[in-house]
Amino acid sequence: MIIVLHRDCSLKDKASVVRYIEQRGGRLLVSVVGDETHIGLIGSESQALASAIGAMPGVAEIRAVAPPYPHVSREYQPQPTEVRVGPVVIGASEVVIIAGPCSVESGPQLEAIAGSVAGEGARMLRGGAFKPRTSPYSFQGLGEEGLALLSAMSAETGLPVVTEVVAPEDVQLVARYADMLQIGARNMQNFRLLSAAGEQEKPVLLKRGIAATVEELLLAAEYVVSAGNLRVVLCERGIRTFETSTRNTLDISAVPVLKRRTHLPVIVDPSHAAGERELVPHLARAAIACGADGIIVEVHNDPDTALSDGRQSLTLAGFGEMMGQLRGIASAMGRQVAGRRQVQAAR
Ligand code: PEP
Ligand code: MN
């Protein structure tokens, strides 16, 4: 339910409407849309409350159309949200490229990859320290040691770091080291983890679950935002379909569909969708052409020996080549991908 106030509704009348809702235990969200003030009523009691409010002074109309994810919906906030991660802004005109290994394996490995991708124009560094692996016998990540390596490499290259958190009790630890917390596909509906990420201040990268609809992804984002953290970026990373020729099926149409329904930035992970490095640049180009605000991509200095996802990791040279192509596509879309730069070694 959305309560639309008269354009000339007085402050006193606005306050009475808000008080009326709050005194009856209703939850609300106030937003300004053009020159109109909208009060969104959230929750199961909204219908009963709205009918009484319709007769109050200052109220122009009650609209019954309201998505179940008010905080993240475009209806409540038409202007796009820009999410700042250190010096980087996701959701503005720059298409932000995030690159790095699937897993942090060692200091030398991370240093080789971070230095190279930074030089090629990556604006953020990725790397898993806590890995959600399908098999309990696969490499599970370096844990806190991996977080410390990421944070040291961030200081050296100037790239903010995004890394995954897999459990609510690890949120504070990961937030101490990382600039952005990733919630992975397997945890998209771990509701306690979503709320815990919403109760801290670092921005959140929320990946779509392998069998989640767009609506479920938006509801997962609503968990984070309604807990108090507005800095959420969504990521399409491929979903499971009957098709087996790729690891997952990149749902490219999810990009414009999400952009229509939410004000949150949307990025694409071509690596986990493709499953093989040769396909990755094709999907990354498509994503930018489709309006994605960024790409998160796996890169390794020696993919054949990688402890996870080597087959889908770009080589350092492959990443550089792809970056050239992405600049061309971004420019055709009236956007930019950062240029190559000299990376100063701090040591
Ligand atoms: C990852 O980014 O390394 C990862 C595990 O991604 P996803 O959660 O999308 O599978
Ligand atoms: Mn991976």
Coordinates of C-alpha atoms and ligand atoms in Angstrom, one line a residue:
M1 CA 0.0 0.0 0.0
I2 CA 1.3 3.5 -0.9
I3 CA -0.3 6.6 0.7
V4 CA 0.2 9.5 -1.7
L5 CA 0.0 12.9 0.1
H6 CA -1.3 16.1 -1.4
R7 CA 1.5 18.3 -2.9
D8 CA 0.6 21.0 -0.4
C9 CA 0.1 18.7 2.6
S10 CA 1.2 20.6 5.7
L11 CA 3.9 19.3 8.0
K12 CA 1.3 18.9 10.7
D13 CA -0.9 16.7 8.5
K14 CA 2.1 14.6 7.4
A15 CA 3.1 14.1 11.0
S16 CA -0.4 13.0 12.0
V17 CA -0.4 10.4 9.3
V18 CA 3.0 9.0 10.4
R19 CA 1.9 9.1 14.1
Y20 CA -1.4 7.3 13.3
I21 CA 0.5 4.5 11.6
E22 CA 3.2 4.2 14.3
Q23 CA 0.7 4.2 17.2
R24 CA -0.9 1.2 15.6
G25 CA 2.3 -0.7 15.3
G26 CA 2.5 -0.2 11.5
R27 CA 5.9 -0.1 9.7
L28 CA 6.4 2.6 7.0
L29 CA 8.8 4.0 4.5
V30 CA 8.7 7.7 3.5
S31 CA 10.0 8.6 0.0
V32 CA 9.8 11.7 -2.1
V33 CA 9.0 10.9 -5.8
G34 CA 9.2 14.1 -7.9
D35 CA 7.1 16.6 -6.0
E36 CA 5.0 14.0 -4.3
T37 CA 5.5 12.5 -0.8
H38 CA 4.8 8.7 -0.6
I39 CA 4.3 6.8 2.5
G40 CA 4.7 3.1 2.0
L41 CA 3.0 0.8 4.4
I42 CA 4.9 -2.4 5.1
G43 CA 3.5 -5.7 6.4
S44 CA 0.3 -7.7 6.7
E45 CA -1.7 -5.0 8.5
S46 CA -1.3 -2.4 5.8
Q47 CA -4.6 -2.9 4.1
A48 CA -6.7 -2.3 7.3
L49 CA -4.6 0.8 8.2
A50 CA -4.7 2.3 4.7
S51 CA -8.5 2.4 4.5
A52 CA -8.7 4.5 7.6
I53 CA -5.9 6.8 6.5
G54 CA -7.6 7.5 3.2
A55 CA -9.9 9.9 5.0
M56 CA -7.2 11.8 6.8
P57 CA -6.4 15.5 5.9
G58 CA -3.5 15.8 3.5
V59 CA -4.0 12.4 1.9
A60 CA -4.5 12.5 -1.9
E61 CA -4.9 8.7 -2.6
I62 CA -4.1 5.2 -1.6
R63 CA -2.4 3.1 -4.2
A64 CA -2.7 -0.7 -3.8
V65 CA 0.2 -1.5 -6.0
A66 CA 3.2 -2.2 -3.9
P67 CA 5.9 -4.7 -4.4
P68 CA 6.8 -7.0 -1.4
Y69 CA 10.3 -5.5 -1.3
P70 CA 9.6 -1.7 -0.6
H71 CA 13.1 -0.6 0.4
V72 CA 14.8 -1.9 -2.7
S73 CA 12.0 -1.2 -5.2
R74 CA 12.0 1.5 -7.9
E75 CA 8.4 2.4 -7.0
Y76 CA 9.5 3.7 -3.7
Q77 CA 12.8 5.2 -4.9
P78 CA 12.9 6.0 -8.6
Q79 CA 16.5 7.4 -8.6
P80 CA 19.3 4.9 -8.8
T81 CA 21.4 4.2 -5.7
E82 CA 25.1 4.6 -6.0
V83 CA 27.1 2.4 -3.7
R84 CA 30.5 3.7 -2.6
V85 CA 33.2 1.2 -1.8
G86 CA 36.3 3.2 -0.7
P87 CA 37.2 5.4 -3.7
V88 CA 35.0 3.4 -6.1
V89 CA 31.4 4.1 -6.9
I90 CA 29.2 1.3 -8.2
G91 CA 26.0 2.4 -10.0
A92 CA 27.3 5.7 -11.5
S93 CA 28.5 6.1 -15.1
E94 CA 31.7 4.1 -14.7
V95 CA 31.4 0.3 -15.3
V96 CA 33.4 -1.1 -12.4
I97 CA 35.6 -4.1 -13.0
I98 CA 36.3 -6.3 -10.0
A99 CA 38.9 -9.0 -10.6
G100 CA 41.0 -11.5 -8.7
P101 CA 41.3 -15.2 -7.9
C102 CA 38.5 -17.5 -6.8
S103 CA 40.4 -18.3 -3.6
V104 CA 43.3 -16.5 -1.9
E105 CA 46.0 -19.2 -1.9
S106 CA 49.2 -17.5 -0.8
G107 CA 50.8 -14.1 -0.6
P108 CA 52.8 -14.5 -3.8
Q109 CA 49.8 -15.7 -5.7
L110 CA 47.6 -12.8 -4.6
E111 CA 50.4 -10.3 -5.2
A112 CA 51.0 -11.5 -8.8
I113 CA 47.3 -11.3 -9.6
A114 CA 46.4 -8.1 -7.8
G115 CA 49.4 -6.1 -9.2
S116 CA 48.5 -7.3 -12.7
V117 CA 44.7 -6.7 -12.6
A118 CA 45.2 -3.3 -11.0
G119 CA 47.6 -2.3 -13.9
E120 CA 45.0 -3.4 -16.4
G121 CA 42.2 -1.2 -14.9
A122 CA 40.5 -3.4 -12.4
R123 CA 39.0 -1.1 -9.7
M124 CA 38.4 -3.7 -7.0
L125 CA 40.1 -6.9 -5.9
R126 CA 38.1 -10.1 -5.3
G127 CA 39.3 -13.3 -3.5
G128 CA 37.7 -15.9 -1.3
A129 CA 39.1 -16.6 2.2
F130 CA 36.1 -18.5 3.4
K131 CA 35.0 -20.7 0.5
P132 CA 31.6 -22.4 0.2
R133 CA 32.6 -25.6 -1.6
T134 CA 30.3 -28.2 -2.9
S135 CA 32.5 -31.0 -1.6
P136 CA 33.8 -31.0 2.1
Y137 CA 37.1 -32.4 0.7
S138 CA 37.8 -29.4 -1.5
F139 CA 40.0 -26.4 -0.4
Q140 CA 38.0 -24.4 2.1
G141 CA 40.1 -21.2 2.0
L142 CA 42.7 -19.7 4.2
G143 CA 40.3 -18.1 6.6
E144 CA 41.6 -15.1 8.6
E145 CA 45.1 -15.5 7.1
G146 CA 43.5 -15.0 3.7
L147 CA 41.6 -11.9 4.9
A148 CA 44.9 -10.4 6.2
L149 CA 46.6 -11.1 2.8
L150 CA 43.7 -9.4 1.0
S151 CA 43.8 -6.3 3.2
A152 CA 47.6 -6.1 2.8
M153 CA 47.2 -6.3 -1.0
S154 CA 44.5 -3.7 -0.9
A155 CA 46.9 -1.3 0.9
E156 CA 49.6 -2.0 -1.7
T157 CA 47.5 -1.6 -4.8
G158 CA 44.8 0.9 -3.6
L159 CA 42.1 -1.5 -4.7
P160 CA 39.2 -2.0 -2.2
V161 CA 38.6 -5.7 -1.5
V162 CA 35.4 -7.8 -1.7
T163 CA 35.4 -11.2 -0.1
E164 CA 32.8 -13.7 0.9
V165 CA 31.3 -14.3 4.3
V166 CA 29.6 -17.6 4.8
A167 CA 28.2 -17.5 8.4
P168 CA 26.5 -14.9 10.6
E169 CA 29.1 -15.3 13.3
D170 CA 32.0 -14.4 10.9
V171 CA 30.4 -11.1 9.7
Q172 CA 32.3 -8.9 12.2
L173 CA 35.6 -10.6 11.5
V174 CA 35.3 -10.3 7.7
A175 CA 34.0 -6.7 8.0
R176 CA 37.2 -5.8 9.9
Y177 CA 39.4 -6.7 6.9
A178 CA 37.2 -6.3 3.9
D179 CA 35.8 -3.2 2.1
M180 CA 32.7 -5.1 0.9
L181 CA 31.1 -8.3 2.1
Q182 CA 30.1 -10.9 -0.5
I183 CA 27.1 -13.1 0.2
G184 CA 27.4 -16.0 -2.3
A185 CA 24.8 -17.9 -4.3
R186 CA 24.6 -20.7 -1.9
N187 CA 23.8 -18.3 1.0
M188 CA 21.3 -16.0 -0.8
Q189 CA 18.5 -17.3 1.4
N190 CA 20.5 -17.6 4.6
F191 CA 18.2 -15.1 6.3
R192 CA 20.3 -14.8 9.5
L193 CA 23.4 -14.0 7.4
L194 CA 21.4 -11.5 5.4
S195 CA 20.2 -9.7 8.6
A196 CA 23.7 -9.8 10.1
A197 CA 25.1 -8.2 7.0
G198 CA 22.4 -5.6 7.2
E199 CA 23.3 -4.7 10.8
Q200 CA 26.9 -3.7 10.0
E201 CA 28.2 -0.8 7.9
K202 CA 30.3 -2.3 5.1
P203 CA 28.6 -2.5 1.7
V204 CA 27.2 -5.9 0.6
L205 CA 27.6 -7.8 -2.8
L206 CA 24.6 -10.1 -2.9
K207 CA 24.8 -12.9 -5.5
R208 CA 21.7 -14.6 -7.0
G209 CA 21.1 -18.1 -5.8
I210 CA 21.4 -20.9 -8.4
A211 CA 17.7 -21.6 -8.3
A212 CA 16.4 -18.2 -7.2
T213 CA 13.9 -16.1 -9.1
V214 CA 14.5 -12.3 -9.5
E215 CA 11.8 -11.7 -6.9
E216 CA 13.6 -14.0 -4.4
L217 CA 16.8 -12.1 -5.0
L218 CA 15.1 -8.8 -4.4
L219 CA 13.5 -10.1 -1.2
A220 CA 16.9 -11.3 0.0
A221 CA 18.2 -7.8 -0.7
E222 CA 15.2 -6.4 1.3
Y223 CA 16.4 -8.4 4.3
V224 CA 19.8 -6.6 4.2
V225 CA 18.4 -3.1 3.5
S226 CA 15.5 -3.4 6.0
A227 CA 18.1 -4.3 8.7
G228 CA 19.7 -0.9 8.2
N229 CA 22.3 -1.3 5.4
L230 CA 21.3 0.6 2.2
R231 CA 24.6 -0.2 0.4
V232 CA 23.7 -3.3 -1.5
V233 CA 24.9 -4.4 -5.0
L234 CA 23.1 -7.3 -6.7
C235 CA 25.0 -9.8 -8.9
E236 CA 23.6 -12.1 -11.6
R237 CA 26.0 -15.1 -11.8
G238 CA 24.1 -17.7 -13.7
I239 CA 21.3 -20.0 -12.7
R240 CA 20.8 -23.8 -13.0
T241 CA 18.7 -24.8 -16.0
F242 CA 18.4 -28.0 -18.1
E243 CA 21.3 -26.8 -20.2
T244 CA 24.6 -28.6 -19.4
S245 CA 26.9 -27.1 -21.9
T246 CA 27.8 -24.3 -19.6
R247 CA 28.3 -24.5 -15.8
N248 CA 25.3 -22.3 -15.3
T249 CA 23.0 -20.3 -17.6
L250 CA 23.7 -16.6 -17.5
D251 CA 20.3 -15.0 -17.2
I252 CA 21.3 -11.9 -19.1
S253 CA 17.7 -10.6 -19.2
A254 CA 17.8 -10.4 -15.4
V255 CA 20.0 -7.3 -15.8
P256 CA 17.4 -5.1 -17.4
V257 CA 14.6 -6.7 -15.4
L258 CA 16.4 -6.0 -12.1
K259 CA 17.2 -2.4 -13.3
R260 CA 13.5 -1.9 -13.9
R261 CA 12.4 -3.2 -10.5
T262 CA 15.1 -1.9 -8.2
H263 CA 17.2 1.2 -7.7
L264 CA 20.2 -0.9 -6.5
P265 CA 23.2 -1.4 -8.8
V266 CA 23.5 -4.7 -10.7
I267 CA 26.7 -6.4 -11.7
V268 CA 27.4 -9.7 -13.5
D269 CA 29.8 -12.5 -12.8
P270 CA 30.6 -14.2 -16.1
S271 CA 33.0 -16.7 -14.6
H272 CA 30.6 -18.8 -12.5
A273 CA 28.1 -18.6 -15.3
A274 CA 30.4 -19.8 -18.0
G275 CA 32.6 -22.3 -16.1
E276 CA 35.3 -22.1 -18.8
R277 CA 37.6 -19.2 -19.5
E278 CA 37.1 -19.0 -23.3
L279 CA 33.4 -18.0 -22.8
V280 CA 34.0 -15.4 -20.1
P281 CA 34.8 -12.4 -22.3
H282 CA 31.7 -13.0 -24.5
L283 CA 29.4 -13.0 -21.4
A284 CA 31.2 -10.0 -19.9
R285 CA 30.7 -8.0 -23.1
A286 CA 27.0 -9.0 -23.2
A287 CA 26.6 -7.9 -19.6
I288 CA 27.9 -4.4 -20.2
A289 CA 25.9 -4.1 -23.4
C290 CA 22.8 -5.1 -21.3
G291 CA 23.4 -2.3 -18.8
A292 CA 25.3 -3.9 -16.0
D293 CA 27.1 -1.5 -13.6
G294 CA 30.1 -3.8 -13.2
I295 CA 31.7 -7.2 -13.8
I296 CA 33.2 -9.5 -11.1
V297 CA 35.6 -11.9 -12.8
E298 CA 38.0 -14.6 -11.7
V299 CA 41.7 -14.2 -12.8
H300 CA 44.7 -16.4 -11.9
N301 CA 48.4 -16.2 -12.6
D302 CA 48.6 -19.9 -13.1
P303 CA 45.0 -21.2 -13.6
D304 CA 46.1 -24.8 -14.2
T305 CA 47.3 -25.1 -10.6
A306 CA 44.5 -23.0 -9.0
L307 CA 43.1 -24.5 -5.8
S308 CA 39.5 -23.6 -7.0
D309 CA 37.8 -22.7 -10.3
G310 CA 41.0 -22.7 -12.4
R311 CA 39.1 -23.8 -15.5
Q312 CA 37.0 -20.6 -15.5
S313 CA 39.8 -18.3 -14.4
L314 CA 41.2 -15.9 -17.0
T315 CA 45.0 -15.7 -17.4
L316 CA 46.6 -12.4 -16.6
A317 CA 47.1 -11.8 -20.4
G318 CA 43.5 -12.9 -21.1
F319 CA 42.2 -10.4 -18.6
G320 CA 44.1 -7.6 -20.2
E321 CA 42.8 -8.5 -23.6
M322 CA 39.2 -8.6 -22.3
M323 CA 39.6 -5.2 -20.7
G324 CA 40.3 -3.6 -24.1
Q325 CA 37.1 -5.1 -25.4
L326 CA 35.1 -4.0 -22.4
R327 CA 36.2 -0.4 -22.9
G328 CA 34.8 -0.4 -26.4
I329 CA 31.4 -1.8 -25.3
A330 CA 31.2 0.6 -22.4
S331 CA 31.9 3.5 -24.6
A332 CA 29.2 2.5 -27.0
M333 CA 26.9 2.5 -24.1
G334 CA 27.9 6.0 -23.1
R335 CA 29.9 4.7 -20.0
Q336 CA 33.5 4.1 -19.2
V337 CA 35.8 1.3 -17.9
A338 CA 39.0 2.6 -16.2
G339 CA 42.1 2.7 -18.2
R340 CA 45.5 0.9 -17.6
R341 CA 47.6 2.4 -15.0
Q342 CA 51.1 2.2 -13.5
V343 CA 50.9 0.4 -10.1
Q344 CA 53.4 1.5 -7.6
A345 CA 54.8 -1.2 -5.4
A346 CA 54.7 0.1 -1.9
R347 CA 57.6 -2.0 -0.8
Ligands
PEP1 C1 32.8 -17.0 -5.8 O1 32.5 -15.8 -6.1 O2 33.9 -17.5 -5.7 C2 31.6 -17.9 -5.6 C3 31.7 -19.0 -4.8 O3 30.5 -17.5 -6.3 P1 29.0 -18.0 -6.2 O4 28.5 -17.8 -4.8 O5 28.3 -17.1 -7.2 O6 29.0 -19.4 -6.6
MN2 MN 34.9 -19.3 -7.7

